[in-house]
PDB file of N, CA and C in Angstrom:
ATOM      1  N   UNK A1319     -90.568 -14.801  49.005  1.00  0.00           N
ATOM      2  CA  UNK A1319     -91.475 -14.403  50.056  1.00  0.00           C
ATOM      3  C   UNK A1319     -92.867 -14.268  49.450  1.00  0.00           C
ATOM      4  N   UNK A1320     -93.857 -14.771  50.183  1.00  0.00           N
ATOM      5  CA  UNK A1320     -95.254 -14.613  49.789  1.00  0.00           C
ATOM      6  C   UNK A1320     -95.887 -13.580  50.706  1.00  0.00           C
ATOM      7  N   UNK A1321     -96.473 -12.551  50.135  1.00  0.00           N
ATOM      8  CA  UNK A1321     -97.212 -11.550  50.905  1.00  0.00           C
ATOM      9  C   UNK A1321     -98.678 -11.717  50.539  1.00  0.00           C
ATOM     10  N   UNK A1322     -99.509 -12.030  51.531  1.00  0.00           N
ATOM     11  CA  UNK A1322    -100.944 -12.208  51.323  1.00  0.00           C
ATOM     12  C   UNK A1322    -101.669 -11.049  52.004  1.00  0.00           C
ATOM     13  N   UNK A1323    -101.929  -9.965  51.269  1.00  0.00           N
ATOM     14  CA  UNK A1323    -102.509  -8.756  51.856  1.00  0.00           C
ATOM     15  C   UNK A1323    -104.037  -8.771  51.883  1.00  0.00           C
ATOM     16  N   UNK A1324    -104.620  -9.782  52.506  1.00  0.00           N
ATOM     17  CA  UNK A1324    -106.083  -9.895  52.566  1.00  0.00           C
ATOM     18  C   UNK A1324    -106.676  -8.737  53.356  1.00  0.00           C
ATOM     19  N   UNK A1325    -107.791  -8.219  52.872  1.00  0.00           N
ATOM     20  CA  UNK A1325    -108.443  -7.111  53.580  1.00  0.00           C
ATOM     21  C   UNK A1325    -109.877  -7.421  53.967  1.00  0.00           C
ATOM     22  N   UNK A1326    -110.411  -8.572  53.520  1.00  0.00           N
ATOM     23  CA  UNK A1326    -111.771  -8.951  53.886  1.00  0.00           C
ATOM     24  C   UNK A1326    -111.805 -10.397  54.331  1.00  0.00           C
ATOM     25  N   UNK A1327    -112.860 -10.768  55.015  1.00  0.00           N
ATOM     26  CA  UNK A1327    -113.030 -12.150  55.455  1.00  0.00           C
ATOM     27  C   UNK A1327    -113.314 -13.090  54.295  1.00  0.00           C
ATOM     28  N   UNK A1328    -113.523 -12.539  53.084  1.00  0.00           N
ATOM     29  CA  UNK A1328    -113.768 -13.379  51.920  1.00  0.00           C
ATOM     30  C   UNK A1328    -112.582 -14.302  51.653  1.00  0.00           C
ATOM     31  N   UNK A1329    -111.398 -13.883  52.054  1.00  0.00           N
ATOM     32  CA  UNK A1329    -110.208 -14.732  51.954  1.00  0.00           C
ATOM     33  C   UNK A1329    -110.228 -15.603  53.202  1.00  0.00           C
ATOM     34  N   UNK A1330    -110.943 -16.711  53.134  1.00  0.00           N
ATOM     35  CA  UNK A1330    -111.243 -17.499  54.317  1.00  0.00           C
ATOM     36  C   UNK A1330    -110.065 -18.287  54.869  1.00  0.00           C
ATOM     37  N   UNK A1331    -109.160 -18.739  54.008  1.00  0.00           N
ATOM     38  CA  UNK A1331    -108.089 -19.610  54.484  1.00  0.00           C
ATOM     39  C   UNK A1331    -106.736 -19.252  53.894  1.00  0.00           C
ATOM     40  N   UNK A1332    -106.647 -19.080  52.623  1.00  0.00           N
ATOM     41  CA  UNK A1332    -105.374 -18.753  51.988  1.00  0.00           C
ATOM     42  C   UNK A1332    -104.515 -19.982  51.759  1.00  0.00           C
ATOM     43  N   UNK A1333    -105.035 -20.935  51.001  1.00  0.00           N
ATOM     44  CA  UNK A1333    -104.306 -22.167  50.703  1.00  0.00           C
ATOM     45  C   UNK A1333    -102.921 -21.884  50.120  1.00  0.00           C
ATOM     46  N   UNK A1334    -102.799 -20.791  49.418  1.00  0.00           N
ATOM     47  CA  UNK A1334    -101.508 -20.433  48.829  1.00  0.00           C
ATOM     48  C   UNK A1334    -100.427 -20.298  49.901  1.00  0.00           C
ATOM     49  N   UNK A1335    -100.801 -19.942  51.124  1.00  0.00           N
ATOM     50  CA  UNK A1335     -99.834 -19.868  52.224  1.00  0.00           C
ATOM     51  C   UNK A1335     -99.259 -21.234  52.550  1.00  0.00           C
ATOM     52  N   UNK A1336    -100.125 -22.234  52.590  1.00  0.00           N
ATOM     53  CA  UNK A1336     -99.691 -23.605  52.879  1.00  0.00           C
ATOM     54  C   UNK A1336     -98.740 -24.075  51.789  1.00  0.00           C
ATOM     55  N   UNK A1337     -99.087 -23.769  50.550  1.00  0.00           N
ATOM     56  CA  UNK A1337     -98.237 -24.156  49.425  1.00  0.00           C
ATOM     57  C   UNK A1337     -96.876 -23.469  49.511  1.00  0.00           C
ATOM     58  N   UNK A1338     -96.864 -22.193  49.866  1.00  0.00           N
ATOM     59  CA  UNK A1338     -95.604 -21.458  49.998  1.00  0.00           C
ATOM     60  C   UNK A1338     -94.751 -22.047  51.118  1.00  0.00           C
ATOM     61  N   UNK A1339     -95.361 -22.297  52.273  1.00  0.00           N
ATOM     62  CA  UNK A1339     -94.604 -22.842  53.396  1.00  0.00           C
ATOM     63  C   UNK A1339     -94.060 -24.224  53.069  1.00  0.00           C
ATOM     64  N   UNK A1340     -94.827 -25.040  52.331  1.00  0.00           N
ATOM     65  CA  UNK A1340     -94.357 -26.368  51.931  1.00  0.00           C
ATOM     66  C   UNK A1340     -93.125 -26.267  51.030  1.00  0.00           C
ATOM     67  N   UNK A1341     -93.027 -25.172  50.291  1.00  0.00           N
ATOM     68  CA  UNK A1341     -91.879 -24.948  49.403  1.00  0.00           C
ATOM     69  C   UNK A1341     -90.755 -24.188  50.107  1.00  0.00           C
ATOM     70  N   UNK A1342     -90.919 -23.901  51.409  1.00  0.00           N
ATOM     71  CA  UNK A1342     -89.895 -23.199  52.161  1.00  0.00           C
ATOM     72  C   UNK A1342     -89.866 -21.701  51.933  1.00  0.00           C
ATOM     73  N   UNK A1343     -90.970 -21.151  51.432  1.00  0.00           N
ATOM     74  CA  UNK A1343     -91.063 -19.718  51.157  1.00  0.00           C
ATOM     75  C   UNK A1343     -91.673 -19.010  52.369  1.00  0.00           C
ATOM     76  N   UNK A1344     -91.030 -17.953  52.885  1.00  0.00           N
ATOM     77  CA  UNK A1344     -91.586 -17.222  54.027  1.00  0.00           C
ATOM     78  C   UNK A1344     -92.926 -16.567  53.670  1.00  0.00           C
ATOM     79  N   UNK A1345     -93.811 -16.484  54.656  1.00  0.00           N
ATOM     80  CA  UNK A1345     -95.149 -15.928  54.469  1.00  0.00           C
ATOM     81  C   UNK A1345     -95.332 -14.692  55.331  1.00  0.00           C
ATOM     82  N   UNK A1346     -95.899 -13.644  54.742  1.00  0.00           N
ATOM     83  CA  UNK A1346     -96.311 -12.445  55.470  1.00  0.00           C
ATOM     84  C   UNK A1346     -97.798 -12.285  55.176  1.00  0.00           C
ATOM     85  N   UNK A1347     -98.625 -12.270  56.225  1.00  0.00           N
ATOM     86  CA  UNK A1347    -100.069 -12.157  56.009  1.00  0.00           C
ATOM     87  C   UNK A1347    -100.690 -11.095  56.901  1.00  0.00           C
ATOM     88  N   UNK A1348    -101.985 -10.893  56.717  1.00  0.00           N
ATOM     89  CA  UNK A1348    -102.731  -9.849  57.398  1.00  0.00           C
ATOM     90  C   UNK A1348    -103.451 -10.391  58.627  1.00  0.00           C
ATOM     91  N   UNK A1349    -103.499  -9.604  59.692  1.00  0.00           N
ATOM     92  CA  UNK A1349    -104.286  -9.954  60.875  1.00  0.00           C
ATOM     93  C   UNK A1349    -105.738  -9.554  60.611  1.00  0.00           C
ATOM     94  N   UNK A1350    -106.522 -10.481  60.096  1.00  0.00           N
ATOM     95  CA  UNK A1350    -107.949 -10.237  59.892  1.00  0.00           C
ATOM     96  C   UNK A1350    -108.711 -11.379  60.534  1.00  0.00           C
ATOM     97  N   UNK A1351    -110.002 -11.190  60.729  1.00  0.00           N
ATOM     98  CA  UNK A1351    -110.820 -12.222  61.354  1.00  0.00           C
ATOM     99  C   UNK A1351    -111.231 -13.255  60.315  1.00  0.00           C
ATOM    100  N   UNK A1352    -110.313 -14.169  60.036  1.00  0.00           N
ATOM    101  CA  UNK A1352    -110.569 -15.287  59.128  1.00  0.00           C
ATOM    102  C   UNK A1352    -109.513 -16.341  59.424  1.00  0.00           C
ATOM    103  N   UNK A1353    -109.426 -17.337  58.592  1.00  0.00           N
ATOM    104  CA  UNK A1353    -108.429 -18.370  58.772  1.00  0.00           C
ATOM    105  C   UNK A1353    -107.049 -17.969  58.295  1.00  0.00           C
ATOM    106  N   UNK A1354    -106.939 -16.849  57.592  1.00  0.00           N
ATOM    107  CA  UNK A1354    -105.656 -16.422  57.031  1.00  0.00           C
ATOM    108  C   UNK A1354    -104.550 -16.356  58.087  1.00  0.00           C
ATOM    109  N   UNK A1355    -104.732 -15.640  59.201  1.00  0.00           N
ATOM    110  CA  UNK A1355    -103.644 -15.558  60.172  1.00  0.00           C
ATOM    111  C   UNK A1355    -103.439 -16.855  60.967  1.00  0.00           C
ATOM    112  N   UNK A1356    -104.370 -17.780  60.888  1.00  0.00           N
ATOM    113  CA  UNK A1356    -104.247 -19.035  61.620  1.00  0.00           C
ATOM    114  C   UNK A1356    -103.327 -20.018  60.911  1.00  0.00           C
ATOM    115  N   UNK A1357    -103.078 -19.803  59.630  1.00  0.00           N
ATOM    116  CA  UNK A1357    -102.271 -20.737  58.847  1.00  0.00           C
ATOM    117  C   UNK A1357    -100.808 -20.683  59.251  1.00  0.00           C
ATOM    118  N   UNK A1358    -100.244 -19.507  59.388  1.00  0.00           N
ATOM    119  CA  UNK A1358     -98.849 -19.411  59.810  1.00  0.00           C
ATOM    120  C   UNK A1358     -98.770 -18.681  61.145  1.00  0.00           C
ATOM    121  N   UNK A1359     -97.878 -19.152  62.001  1.00  0.00           N
ATOM    122  CA  UNK A1359     -97.739 -18.582  63.335  1.00  0.00           C
ATOM    123  C   UNK A1359     -96.808 -17.380  63.285  1.00  0.00           C
ATOM    124  N   UNK A1360     -97.288 -16.247  63.785  1.00  0.00           N
ATOM    125  CA  UNK A1360     -96.519 -15.007  63.752  1.00  0.00           C
ATOM    126  C   UNK A1360     -95.191 -15.177  64.478  1.00  0.00           C
ATOM    127  N   UNK A1361     -94.122 -14.917  63.759  1.00  0.00           N
ATOM    128  CA  UNK A1361     -92.796 -15.031  64.340  1.00  0.00           C
ATOM    129  C   UNK A1361     -92.220 -16.432  64.332  1.00  0.00           C
ATOM    130  N   UNK A1362     -93.019 -17.418  63.914  1.00  0.00           N
ATOM    131  CA  UNK A1362     -92.543 -18.802  63.888  1.00  0.00           C
ATOM    132  C   UNK A1362     -92.464 -19.304  62.446  1.00  0.00           C
ATOM    133  N   UNK A1363     -93.615 -19.349  61.782  1.00  0.00           N
ATOM    134  CA  UNK A1363     -93.643 -19.816  60.390  1.00  0.00           C
ATOM    135  C   UNK A1363     -93.920 -18.681  59.418  1.00  0.00           C
ATOM    136  N   UNK A1364     -94.072 -17.485  59.933  1.00  0.00           N
ATOM    137  CA  UNK A1364     -94.323 -16.315  59.090  1.00  0.00           C
ATOM    138  C   UNK A1364     -94.475 -15.084  59.956  1.00  0.00           C
ATOM    139  N   UNK A1365     -94.895 -14.001  59.334  1.00  0.00           N
ATOM    140  CA  UNK A1365     -95.121 -12.750  60.053  1.00  0.00           C
ATOM    141  C   UNK A1365     -96.463 -12.165  59.656  1.00  0.00           C
ATOM    142  N   UNK A1366     -97.068 -11.404  60.552  1.00  0.00           N
ATOM    143  CA  UNK A1366     -98.370 -10.763  60.289  1.00  0.00           C
ATOM    144  C   UNK A1366     -98.244  -9.257  60.367  1.00  0.00           C
ATOM    145  N   UNK A1367     -99.144  -8.589  59.668  1.00  0.00           N
ATOM    146  CA  UNK A1367     -99.239  -7.137  59.779  1.00  0.00           C
ATOM    147  C   UNK A1367    -100.696  -6.757  59.881  1.00  0.00           C
ATOM    148  N   UNK A1368    -100.951  -5.577  60.429  1.00  0.00           N
ATOM    149  CA  UNK A1368    -102.322  -5.096  60.591  1.00  0.00           C
ATOM    150  C   UNK A1368    -102.841  -4.547  59.283  1.00  0.00           C
ATOM    151  N   UNK A1369    -104.052  -4.930  58.920  1.00  0.00           N
ATOM    152  CA  UNK A1369    -104.712  -4.451  57.708  1.00  0.00           C
ATOM    153  C   UNK A1369    -104.791  -2.933  57.714  1.00  0.00           C
ATOM    154  N   UNK A1370    -104.455  -2.325  56.584  1.00  0.00           N
ATOM    155  CA  UNK A1370    -104.559  -0.883  56.447  1.00  0.00           C
ATOM    156  C   UNK A1370    -103.334  -0.118  56.898  1.00  0.00           C
ATOM    157  N   UNK A1371    -102.328  -0.820  57.365  1.00  0.00           N
ATOM    158  CA  UNK A1371    -101.114  -0.169  57.837  1.00  0.00           C
ATOM    159  C   UNK A1371     -99.958  -0.553  56.921  1.00  0.00           C
ATOM    160  N   UNK A1372     -99.807   0.207  55.837  1.00  0.00           N
ATOM    161  CA  UNK A1372     -98.790  -0.112  54.846  1.00  0.00           C
ATOM    162  C   UNK A1372     -97.392  -0.141  55.448  1.00  0.00           C
ATOM    163  N   UNK A1373     -97.128   0.749  56.373  1.00  0.00           N
ATOM    164  CA  UNK A1373     -95.821   0.776  57.026  1.00  0.00           C
ATOM    165  C   UNK A1373     -95.546  -0.510  57.778  1.00  0.00           C
ATOM    166  N   UNK A1374     -96.583  -1.054  58.401  1.00  0.00           N
ATOM    167  CA  UNK A1374     -96.455  -2.315  59.122  1.00  0.00           C
ATOM    168  C   UNK A1374     -96.111  -3.439  58.150  1.00  0.00           C
ATOM    169  N   UNK A1375     -96.766  -3.459  57.009  1.00  0.00           N
ATOM    170  CA  UNK A1375     -96.494  -4.473  55.992  1.00  0.00           C
ATOM    171  C   UNK A1375     -95.054  -4.375  55.515  1.00  0.00           C
ATOM    172  N   UNK A1376     -94.603  -3.184  55.240  1.00  0.00           N
ATOM    173  CA  UNK A1376     -93.236  -2.984  54.749  1.00  0.00           C
ATOM    174  C   UNK A1376     -92.215  -3.424  55.789  1.00  0.00           C
ATOM    175  N   UNK A1377     -92.453  -3.094  57.061  1.00  0.00           N
ATOM    176  CA  UNK A1377     -91.520  -3.504  58.110  1.00  0.00           C
ATOM    177  C   UNK A1377     -91.451  -5.018  58.215  1.00  0.00           C
ATOM    178  N   UNK A1378     -92.597  -5.682  58.112  1.00  0.00           N
ATOM    179  CA  UNK A1378     -92.627  -7.145  58.191  1.00  0.00           C
ATOM    180  C   UNK A1378     -91.896  -7.773  57.008  1.00  0.00           C
ATOM    181  N   UNK A1379     -92.102  -7.212  55.818  1.00  0.00           N
ATOM    182  CA  UNK A1379     -91.418  -7.742  54.648  1.00  0.00           C
ATOM    183  C   UNK A1379     -89.909  -7.566  54.782  1.00  0.00           C
ATOM    184  N   UNK A1380     -89.486  -6.422  55.292  1.00  0.00           N
ATOM    185  CA  UNK A1380     -88.050  -6.196  55.512  1.00  0.00           C
ATOM    186  C   UNK A1380     -87.495  -7.167  56.549  1.00  0.00           C
ATOM    187  N   UNK A1381     -88.271  -7.448  57.573  1.00  0.00           N
ATOM    188  CA  UNK A1381     -87.834  -8.382  58.617  1.00  0.00           C
ATOM    189  C   UNK A1381     -87.627  -9.774  58.032  1.00  0.00           C
ATOM    190  N   UNK A1382     -88.507 -10.190  57.154  1.00  0.00           N
ATOM    191  CA  UNK A1382     -88.354 -11.508  56.523  1.00  0.00           C
ATOM    192  C   UNK A1382     -87.095 -11.516  55.672  1.00  0.00           C
ATOM    193  N   UNK A1383     -86.865 -10.439  54.949  1.00  0.00           N
ATOM    194  CA  UNK A1383     -85.693 -10.347  54.087  1.00  0.00           C
ATOM    195  C   UNK A1383     -84.377 -10.393  54.852  1.00  0.00           C
ATOM    196  N   UNK A1384     -84.401  -9.973  56.121  1.00  0.00           N
ATOM    197  CA  UNK A1384     -83.202  -9.943  56.941  1.00  0.00           C
ATOM    198  C   UNK A1384     -82.887 -11.285  57.583  1.00  0.00           C
ATOM    199  N   UNK A1385     -83.837 -12.202  57.563  1.00  0.00           N
ATOM    200  CA  UNK A1385     -83.622 -13.522  58.213  1.00  0.00           C
ATOM    201  C   UNK A1385     -82.853 -14.460  57.351  1.00  0.00           C
TER     202      UNK A1385
END
């Protein structure tokens, strides 16, 4: 599983997500105003969590682990 915990718009795209998905690795990323959440579709090709909500991140990671 790849967790991309971006917290600023400086992470404009997150190419590492594309690389992970190409290798069949699940992606968990942050809902921020950048290209990061646009790379994987929430609930389809990965999962998203809200920035600053550690509990949300943990729940999403657990959800990926259960699939």
